[in-house]
Structures are given as C-alpha cells and as structure tokens.
C-alpha cells in the first residue's frame, strides 16, 4: 500500500471514530485539502482504491431485519479528502479495517454454521479444552442490528452452552427487555468462547487472560463480519480489552462514549456482574444502573429505536 493510501486509510479510520463519537464537522485547512487533492489528480498504479469502497460505512444497505428496529437512514456519500489527525478521543486505538468476507446474504447461514462448527471443534487452548464442558459460541439472531459482547463464559454458561445465562446473564436479559427487545432479537457472544479454567478450584470464575482472548478473537471477528451489527455493546473492561487488544482498560472512564471497532460503533458499558456487585453499595447500585441505562439509551438512539417517556424516565 502506498504512503498516500495509508494516510487516507488512517484519516478514514479517525473520521469513523469521530463520527461514531457523535462529531459532525471537521475543520480542514485549505492548504491541507490542496495537499491531499494532489495525488488524486495525478493517479498512479499504486493509488488507493476509491475511498467509498474501502470505508466501512459504504457497505451495501442491509436488508430489512427482524428485531423491530427502524432501518437506519442512508449515509450520505462522503467526500474523500480529509486530513489524517491524531486520535484523541479515547486511549484505546481503533483497530485497522477488516478484510471483507465477501459472503452473499444467501451464503450467510452456511458460513455462520461452518464458523460455529469450527469454533466448537477448536483446540487452540489445550488447557481450556480439558476443562470445558461446552464451547459457548453465541446466541441470538445472526442478522441482529445489536450485538452484545462479554468476556467469557462462566460455570453456568459452560454447563448450558449459552452465553449470559447465570445471574449476570439474567440481569443482561432484563436490560435487553427494558429496551423493548428480547434475547432472540439481538446477538450475544463473548470474546473467549471457553470458560477460563480455575485449576485447583471446583467453583468460581476467573478473568480471561489477554493471550487467551487474542487466540479466540478471530472467531468473534468472523461473527461480527457475518452479523454486521450496526452497534456493538461491550460489556465491561475485559470485553473492551479483548476486542481492542489492550490491557488495563478503565471502563469507568470509557463507558458512555462511542468507540469504533473496525468501523462499527461500540458502546462500552459496565458488565452486568459489576452492576450486581454495586447492589451491595449504599445506593443499592442505583447510580451504576442509571449509567448503564444511559448507555443503552444512546444505543437505542443510534439504532433509531422508539424510546417512550417511561423508558427515558426509568432512573429520573
Ligand atoms: N460473563 C460474561 O462475560 N459472559 C458470559 O457469558 C457470562 C458471564
């Protein structure tokens, strides 16, 4: 890829991130515009491919989907000339664009089934293979507009082969229902598909390690590429760490601000287990629940879902 194409890709990524964060206007100096225009007016064999075909927002308009969500408004064609600017919005870098899978809508069910088969047979983490009962692939609508990503299955999920079915999962189900959706209208998955082992312990769960999440991440990437959700909700700091390949993410800082994962808007929020722990506090977790609900309202707005006065006022 030429230097110019790299610069252009970096600029597009930055703009996607800003757009996902709600920015609508970017100041561009005329001199910068002129400099960026120069290579376009003198095409060379190594010139970047047209911006609209490489930018995630340019993917074909999705067919109407199940789930009661309004179809998104059309994204206006974007002018290709923008300067590259240093990302300043969050301390977590946006990952580079994903190569397209090039799978037609008709081919998607088979591709999804094949991905599931591969994941269920995975033996990349031998220490997890020997202790797992299930590979917890994911659950919900493969055409969902909204996807939830958690960290890893716990004991309950390992037993049942389904993500978020324990106490934290039941809270997640109630959060989903509060938006007017149901579990089968969204998609729910984890970064790590196997329960982290707890050597010498017959109970309890542990946080997945960075190397385990990195090993498993390709399955989640493919899930996201096939589902093409319009919004991802990252549940907790560990999910953000796994998705973005970072360590020591501070979810208290990140939550509530849009991030961009390969062009898909991500809303980081608290993990339901954190909310449950907050229930032991003096306010019985009300402040934490309110923050999670504010994050979900942002998600609903982004998806152009109807929001009733009652929903707006849940924590007022
Ligand atoms: N916590 C997670 O992050 N994922 C699950 O599936 C269950 C609990």
Coordinates of C-alpha atoms and ligand atoms in Angstrom, one line a residue:
X1 CA 0.0 0.0 0.0
X2 CA 1.4 3.4 -0.9
X3 CA 2.1 6.1 1.7
X4 CA -0.8 8.1 0.3
X5 CA -3.2 5.1 0.7
X6 CA -2.0 4.5 4.2
X7 CA -2.6 8.2 5.1
X8 CA -6.0 8.0 3.6
X9 CA -6.9 4.8 5.5
X10 CA -5.7 6.4 8.7
X11 CA -7.8 9.5 8.0
X12 CA -10.9 7.4 7.3
X13 CA -10.4 5.4 10.5
X14 CA -10.1 8.6 12.5
X15 CA -13.1 10.1 10.9
X16 CA -15.1 6.9 11.5
X17 CA -14.2 7.1 15.2
X18 CA -15.1 10.8 15.4
X19 CA -18.4 10.1 13.6
X20 CA -19.1 7.2 16.0
X21 CA -18.4 9.6 18.9
X22 CA -21.0 12.0 17.6
X23 CA -18.8 14.6 15.8
X24 CA -20.5 16.0 12.7
X25 CA -18.0 18.6 11.5
X26 CA -14.2 18.6 11.0
X27 CA -12.2 21.8 10.3
X28 CA -9.8 21.4 7.4
X29 CA -7.3 24.0 6.3
X30 CA -7.4 24.8 2.5
X31 CA -3.7 24.0 2.3
X32 CA -4.3 20.6 3.7
X33 CA -7.1 19.9 1.3
X34 CA -4.9 21.0 -1.5
X35 CA -2.1 18.7 -0.5
X36 CA -4.4 15.8 -0.2
X37 CA -6.0 16.5 -3.5
X38 CA -2.7 16.4 -5.4
X39 CA -2.2 12.6 -5.6
X40 CA -5.8 12.1 -6.6
X41 CA -5.4 14.4 -9.6
X42 CA -2.4 12.5 -10.8
X43 CA -3.3 8.8 -10.4
X44 CA -0.6 6.3 -10.3
X45 CA -0.8 2.5 -10.4
X46 CA -0.3 2.4 -6.5
X47 CA -3.1 4.8 -5.8
X48 CA -5.5 3.9 -3.0
X49 CA -8.7 2.2 -4.0
X50 CA -11.7 4.5 -4.0
X51 CA -12.5 5.7 -0.6
X52 CA -16.1 4.7 -0.6
X53 CA -15.3 1.1 -1.3
X54 CA -12.8 0.8 1.5
X55 CA -14.7 2.7 4.1
X56 CA -16.9 0.5 6.4
X57 CA -19.9 3.0 6.1
X58 CA -20.0 2.2 2.4
X59 CA -21.2 -1.3 2.8
X60 CA -24.4 -2.1 0.9
X61 CA -27.6 -1.1 2.7
X62 CA -28.7 -4.0 4.8
X63 CA -32.0 -5.8 4.0
X64 CA -34.8 -5.1 6.5
X65 CA -34.1 -7.1 9.6
X66 CA -36.1 -8.8 12.3
X67 CA -36.0 -7.2 15.7
X68 CA -38.4 -4.3 15.5
X69 CA -35.6 -1.8 14.8
X70 CA -36.1 1.1 12.4
X71 CA -34.0 0.9 9.3
X72 CA -31.0 3.3 9.5
X73 CA -31.2 6.4 7.5
X74 CA -29.0 6.4 4.4
X75 CA -25.4 7.5 5.0
X76 CA -24.7 10.4 2.6
X77 CA -21.7 9.9 0.3
X78 CA -18.6 11.1 2.0
X79 CA -16.1 13.4 0.4
X80 CA -12.8 11.6 0.2
X81 CA -10.5 14.4 1.1
X82 CA -9.7 14.7 4.8
X83 CA -6.5 15.2 6.7
X84 CA -5.1 12.5 8.9
X85 CA -5.4 13.6 12.5
X86 CA -4.2 12.0 15.7
X87 CA -6.9 10.2 17.5
X88 CA -7.5 11.9 20.9
X89 CA -10.9 10.7 21.9
X90 CA -10.0 7.6 23.8
X91 CA -6.9 5.9 25.0
X92 CA -7.8 2.8 23.1
X93 CA -6.7 2.7 19.5
X94 CA -9.2 1.8 16.7
X95 CA -8.2 -1.4 15.1
X96 CA -7.5 -1.4 11.4
X97 CA -10.3 -2.2 8.9
X98 CA -11.1 -5.9 8.4
X99 CA -10.8 -7.6 5.0
X100 CA -14.3 -8.2 3.7
X101 CA -15.6 -11.8 3.8
X102 CA -17.5 -11.4 0.5
X103 CA -20.3 -13.7 1.5
X104 CA -23.7 -13.1 0.0
X105 CA -26.9 -13.0 2.1
X106 CA -27.8 -16.4 0.7
X107 CA -24.5 -17.8 1.7
X108 CA -24.6 -16.4 5.2
X109 CA -26.4 -19.2 7.1
X110 CA -24.0 -21.8 5.8
X111 CA -21.0 -19.6 6.6
X112 CA -22.3 -19.0 10.1
X113 CA -22.9 -22.7 10.6
X114 CA -19.4 -23.5 9.3
X115 CA -17.9 -20.9 11.7
X116 CA -19.8 -22.4 14.6
X117 CA -18.6 -25.9 13.7
X118 CA -15.0 -24.7 13.6
X119 CA -15.3 -22.9 16.9
X120 CA -17.0 -26.0 18.6
X121 CA -14.1 -28.2 17.4
X122 CA -11.4 -25.7 18.5
X123 CA -8.4 -27.0 20.4
X124 CA -6.2 -23.9 20.3
X125 CA -6.1 -23.6 24.1
X126 CA -5.4 -27.2 25.3
X127 CA -5.8 -26.1 29.0
X128 CA -9.3 -24.9 28.3
X129 CA -10.2 -27.9 26.1
X130 CA -9.6 -30.3 29.0
X131 CA -11.7 -28.4 31.5
X132 CA -14.6 -27.1 29.3
X133 CA -17.9 -28.8 29.0
X134 CA -19.1 -26.6 26.2
X135 CA -17.7 -24.2 23.6
X136 CA -20.1 -21.2 24.1
X137 CA -20.3 -19.9 20.6
X138 CA -23.1 -17.3 20.9
X139 CA -26.8 -17.0 20.8
X140 CA -29.5 -14.9 19.1
X141 CA -30.3 -13.5 15.6
X142 CA -27.3 -13.7 13.2
X143 CA -29.0 -10.8 11.4
X144 CA -29.3 -8.7 14.5
X145 CA -28.6 -5.0 14.4
X146 CA -27.4 -5.0 18.0
X147 CA -24.7 -7.3 19.4
X148 CA -23.6 -7.7 23.0
X149 CA -20.0 -8.8 23.6
X150 CA -19.0 -10.1 27.1
X151 CA -15.7 -11.5 28.3
X152 CA -16.0 -15.3 28.7
X153 CA -18.5 -18.0 29.8
X154 CA -18.7 -18.7 33.5
X155 CA -19.7 -22.0 35.1
X156 CA -23.4 -21.7 34.3
X157 CA -22.7 -20.8 30.6
X158 CA -20.2 -23.7 30.3
X159 CA -22.9 -26.1 31.7
X160 CA -25.7 -24.8 29.4
X161 CA -23.6 -23.9 26.3
X162 CA -25.2 -20.5 26.1
X163 CA -23.7 -17.1 27.0
X164 CA -25.1 -15.0 29.8
X165 CA -27.5 -17.4 31.5
X166 CA -26.3 -17.1 35.1
X167 CA -27.2 -14.3 37.5
X168 CA -25.3 -11.7 35.4
X169 CA -26.9 -13.0 32.3
X170 CA -30.4 -12.7 33.8
X171 CA -29.7 -9.1 34.5
X172 CA -28.5 -8.6 30.9
X173 CA -31.7 -10.2 29.7
X174 CA -33.7 -7.7 31.8
X175 CA -31.6 -4.8 30.3
X176 CA -32.3 -6.1 26.8
X177 CA -36.0 -6.4 27.6
X178 CA -36.1 -2.8 29.0
X179 CA -35.1 -1.6 25.5
X180 CA -38.1 -3.4 24.1
X181 CA -36.0 -6.2 22.6
X182 CA -35.6 -9.8 23.5
X183 CA -32.6 -12.1 23.6
X184 CA -33.6 -13.7 20.3
X185 CA -33.7 -10.3 18.5
X186 CA -30.1 -9.4 19.4
X187 CA -26.9 -11.4 19.2
X188 CA -24.9 -12.2 22.4
X189 CA -21.3 -13.6 22.3
X190 CA -18.1 -13.5 24.3
X191 CA -14.6 -12.7 23.3
X192 CA -13.4 -16.0 24.8
X193 CA -15.6 -19.0 23.8
X194 CA -14.4 -21.4 26.5
X195 CA -14.8 -21.0 30.3
X196 CA -11.4 -19.9 31.8
X197 CA -10.1 -22.8 33.8
X198 CA -9.7 -22.5 37.6
X199 CA -7.0 -25.0 38.5
X200 CA -7.4 -26.5 41.9
X201 CA -10.8 -25.0 42.3
X202 CA -14.1 -26.6 41.6
X203 CA -16.1 -23.4 41.7
X204 CA -15.7 -19.7 40.8
X205 CA -14.7 -17.9 37.6
X206 CA -11.6 -16.1 36.6
X207 CA -10.9 -13.3 34.2
X208 CA -9.7 -14.5 30.8
X209 CA -6.1 -13.7 30.0
X210 CA -5.0 -11.5 27.2
X211 CA -3.3 -14.3 25.3
X212 CA -6.5 -16.5 25.6
X213 CA -8.6 -13.7 24.3
X214 CA -6.2 -12.9 21.5
X215 CA -6.2 -16.6 20.4
X216 CA -10.0 -16.7 20.4
X217 CA -10.6 -13.3 18.9
X218 CA -10.7 -14.4 15.2
X219 CA -13.9 -16.3 15.9
X220 CA -15.6 -13.1 17.2
X221 CA -14.2 -11.1 14.3
X222 CA -15.8 -13.5 11.9
X223 CA -19.1 -13.4 13.9
X224 CA -19.1 -9.7 13.6
X225 CA -18.2 -9.7 9.9
X226 CA -21.1 -12.1 9.2
X227 CA -23.7 -10.5 11.5
X228 CA -22.7 -6.9 10.6
X229 CA -24.3 -5.4 13.6
X230 CA -25.0 -1.7 13.5
X231 CA -23.9 -1.3 17.1
X232 CA -21.9 -3.4 19.5
X233 CA -22.3 -3.1 23.2
X234 CA -19.0 -4.1 25.0
X235 CA -19.9 -5.4 28.5
X236 CA -17.1 -4.4 30.8
X237 CA -13.5 -3.5 30.7
X238 CA -12.3 -7.0 29.9
X239 CA -14.5 -7.2 26.8
X240 CA -13.0 -3.9 25.6
X241 CA -9.5 -5.2 26.3
X242 CA -10.3 -8.4 24.3
X243 CA -11.9 -6.6 21.4
X244 CA -9.2 -3.9 21.1
X245 CA -6.2 -6.0 22.2
X246 CA -5.5 -3.6 25.1
X247 CA -4.6 -4.1 28.7
X248 CA -5.9 -2.4 31.8
X249 CA -8.8 -0.6 30.2
X250 CA -10.6 1.6 32.7
X251 CA -14.2 1.1 32.0
X252 CA -15.3 3.8 34.4
X253 CA -13.5 6.2 32.0
X254 CA -14.6 4.7 28.8
X255 CA -18.2 3.8 29.4
X256 CA -20.8 6.0 27.8
X257 CA -18.5 7.3 24.9
X258 CA -18.7 5.8 21.5
X259 CA -15.7 3.8 20.2
X260 CA -15.2 2.3 16.8
X261 CA -14.4 -1.4 16.1
X262 CA -13.3 -1.8 12.5
X263 CA -15.9 0.9 11.7
X264 CA -18.7 -0.5 13.8
X265 CA -19.8 1.8 16.7
X266 CA -19.1 0.3 20.1
X267 CA -20.7 1.4 23.3
X268 CA -18.7 0.4 26.3
X269 CA -20.7 -0.1 29.4
X270 CA -20.4 -1.9 32.8
X271 CA -20.5 -5.6 32.9
X272 CA -23.8 -6.9 34.5
X273 CA -21.7 -8.6 37.2
X274 CA -20.3 -5.2 38.2
X275 CA -23.8 -3.9 38.4
X276 CA -24.8 -6.9 40.6
X277 CA -21.8 -6.1 42.9
X278 CA -22.9 -2.5 43.1
X279 CA -26.2 -3.6 44.5
X280 CA -24.4 -4.2 47.8
X281 CA -23.5 -0.5 48.0
X282 CA -25.3 2.2 49.9
X283 CA -27.5 3.2 46.9
X284 CA -28.2 -0.4 46.1
X285 CA -26.5 0.0 42.7
X286 CA -28.9 2.7 41.5
X287 CA -26.1 5.1 40.2
X288 CA -24.4 2.2 38.3
X289 CA -27.7 1.0 36.9
X290 CA -28.6 4.5 35.8
X291 CA -25.2 4.8 34.0
X292 CA -25.8 1.5 32.2
X293 CA -29.3 2.6 31.2
X294 CA -28.0 6.0 29.9
X295 CA -25.5 4.0 27.7
X296 CA -28.4 1.8 26.5
X297 CA -30.5 4.9 25.7
X298 CA -27.6 6.1 23.5
X299 CA -27.6 2.7 21.8
X300 CA -31.3 2.9 21.2
X301 CA -31.0 6.4 19.8
X302 CA -28.2 5.3 17.5
X303 CA -30.4 2.4 16.2
X304 CA -33.3 4.8 15.8
X305 CA -35.4 2.6 18.1
X306 CA -38.6 4.2 19.5
X307 CA -38.0 5.4 23.1
X308 CA -41.0 6.0 25.3
X309 CA -41.2 8.7 28.0
X310 CA -41.3 5.8 30.5
X311 CA -38.1 4.4 29.2
X312 CA -36.4 7.9 29.2
X313 CA -37.5 8.3 32.8
X314 CA -36.5 4.9 34.2
X315 CA -33.9 6.5 36.5
X316 CA -35.1 10.1 36.8
Ligands
LIG1 N1 -19.9 -13.1 31.9 C1 -19.5 -12.9 30.6 O1 -18.7 -12.1 30.3 N2 -20.0 -13.8 29.7 C2 -20.9 -14.7 30.0 O2 -21.4 -15.4 29.1 C3 -21.3 -14.9 31.3 C4 -20.8 -14.1 32.2

